[in-house]
Amino acid sequence: MKHRTKQRARVIPGTQGVRVVAIGGGTGLSMLLRGLKHFVARRRQETGRHPISDLAAIVTVTDDGGSSGRLRREYSVLPPGDIRNCMVALSQDEALLGRLFQYRFDSGRGLQGHSFGNLFLTALSHVTGDFAEAVRVSGEVLAIRGRIFPTTVENVSLKALMADGTVISGETRIAKSRKKIRRLRLQPRNARPLPEVLEAIKQADLILIGPGSLYTSILPNLLISGVAEAIEASTATRVYIANLMTQPGETEGYSLADHVRAIYKHTHRRLFDWVVASNQPISVEVARRYRAQGAEPVRVDIGELQSMKVRCLLDNLLEEHGVVRHDAAHLSRLLVEEFIERRAPRD
């Protein structure tokens, strides 16, 4: 176990920057990217002050709800929502172009509920004939600090075997079921990753997984053929960023070690060298509100994690304004200081 210390390390000017891969989906990944982008060098000369030379985001594409789900069904396009959020997070100008991409139509036949960014990505994917190319071009439009890849460009969906023996298909239905998940799989099972995804993992010095919904943001990436294998084979430091709260149905009653075990069970791989978690308790009032919804703080069972040969890094990562969120700026600084500037060991 390691607690955060106040001493700061320096990146030696002129040293080579670090390649970082961040894997996930939902609001967790975009939060992480929003913090990390401030450490990404735009030019080689900046690596002294900005230690990340390359930041690659690998994003899940199993969403089938809301605007993304409608576009997926009507236009046979991959769900753009999570990717749009990551683009805005990495954008240099979140105040203008970012707001444009996040603008959601509140009226209009066929437009109501859609965000401009989702429509832009859908249209561009049809113009280019390639969703991954549409993502790349959109990233140029927003001048993002990094690269974004869908994990796969195949039309994949989720199927879950629940604890009561029922089978539920579709990310939205699985998340809403409130039933305990026994096993998750992809349909089709042999979906192939984008080649750039495997290449980014192979070249990475630091791989970050999470935070995010275990069964609908994290595992869908790791179940794509070859992705977990590439992470296991990587020489990078591999870090799992813990969720702050459990999720009703999905991870109700899960400790942090239970999250890691579920990932290992589904991938048949031991993927993590470190876990990063918050050690700050939430307020009584907010805890009571979450408890009424079936959620509670994720318990950090250090002994169990150490028995799995996973090191723990704890710090106050909590931001609380009526709801519980990660402090993006604090989390990204911690990750940079401990795993890039200090180069914390793998094992």
Short mmCIF file of N, CA, C and O in Angstrom, two decimals, residues 37 86-94 97-98 142-145:
data_model
loop_
_atom_site.label_atom_id
_atom_site.label_comp_id
_atom_site.label_asym_id
_atom_site.label_seq_id
_atom_site.Cartn_x
_atom_site.Cartn_y
_atom_site.Cartn_z
N LYS A 37 -5.26 15.75 -20.27
CA LYS A 37 -4.88 16.51 -21.47
C LYS A 37 -3.92 17.66 -21.17
O LYS A 37 -3.14 18.06 -22.03
N CYS A 86 -15.52 11.99 -25.10
CA CYS A 86 -14.06 11.96 -25.00
C CYS A 86 -13.43 13.04 -25.87
O CYS A 86 -12.42 13.65 -25.49
N MET A 87 -13.99 13.26 -27.04
CA MET A 87 -13.49 14.33 -27.91
C MET A 87 -13.59 15.70 -27.24
O MET A 87 -12.65 16.49 -27.26
N VAL A 88 -14.74 15.95 -26.66
CA VAL A 88 -14.94 17.24 -25.99
C VAL A 88 -13.97 17.36 -24.81
O VAL A 88 -13.40 18.43 -24.57
N ALA A 89 -13.77 16.27 -24.08
CA ALA A 89 -12.85 16.30 -22.95
C ALA A 89 -11.43 16.63 -23.37
O ALA A 89 -10.71 17.33 -22.65
N LEU A 90 -11.01 16.15 -24.53
CA LEU A 90 -9.65 16.38 -25.02
C LEU A 90 -9.52 17.66 -25.86
O LEU A 90 -8.43 18.03 -26.25
N SER A 91 -10.65 18.30 -26.13
CA SER A 91 -10.64 19.50 -26.96
C SER A 91 -9.92 20.64 -26.25
O SER A 91 -10.03 20.81 -25.04
N GLN A 92 -9.22 21.46 -27.03
CA GLN A 92 -8.56 22.63 -26.47
C GLN A 92 -9.56 23.74 -26.18
O GLN A 92 -9.29 24.62 -25.37
N ASP A 93 -10.70 23.71 -26.85
CA ASP A 93 -11.67 24.79 -26.72
C ASP A 93 -13.02 24.23 -26.32
O ASP A 93 -13.96 24.20 -27.10
N GLU A 94 -13.08 23.74 -25.08
CA GLU A 94 -14.35 23.18 -24.61
C GLU A 94 -15.43 24.24 -24.51
O GLU A 94 -16.62 23.95 -24.55
N LEU A 97 -16.33 25.07 -29.33
CA LEU A 97 -16.59 23.88 -30.14
C LEU A 97 -17.08 22.73 -29.27
O LEU A 97 -17.94 21.94 -29.69
N GLY A 98 -16.54 22.63 -28.07
CA GLY A 98 -17.01 21.59 -27.17
C GLY A 98 -18.48 21.74 -26.85
O GLY A 98 -19.24 20.77 -26.86
N LEU A 142 -11.76 19.41 -33.64
CA LEU A 142 -11.76 19.89 -32.26
C LEU A 142 -10.35 20.15 -31.72
O LEU A 142 -10.21 20.60 -30.59
N ALA A 143 -9.33 19.86 -32.54
CA ALA A 143 -7.93 20.05 -32.12
C ALA A 143 -7.67 19.37 -30.78
O ALA A 143 -7.16 19.98 -29.84
N ILE A 144 -8.00 18.09 -30.71
CA ILE A 144 -7.87 17.37 -29.44
C ILE A 144 -6.41 17.10 -29.12
O ILE A 144 -5.57 16.95 -30.00
N ARG A 145 -6.12 17.03 -27.82
CA ARG A 145 -4.78 16.69 -27.35
C ARG A 145 -4.72 15.19 -27.10
O ARG A 145 -4.83 14.72 -25.96
#
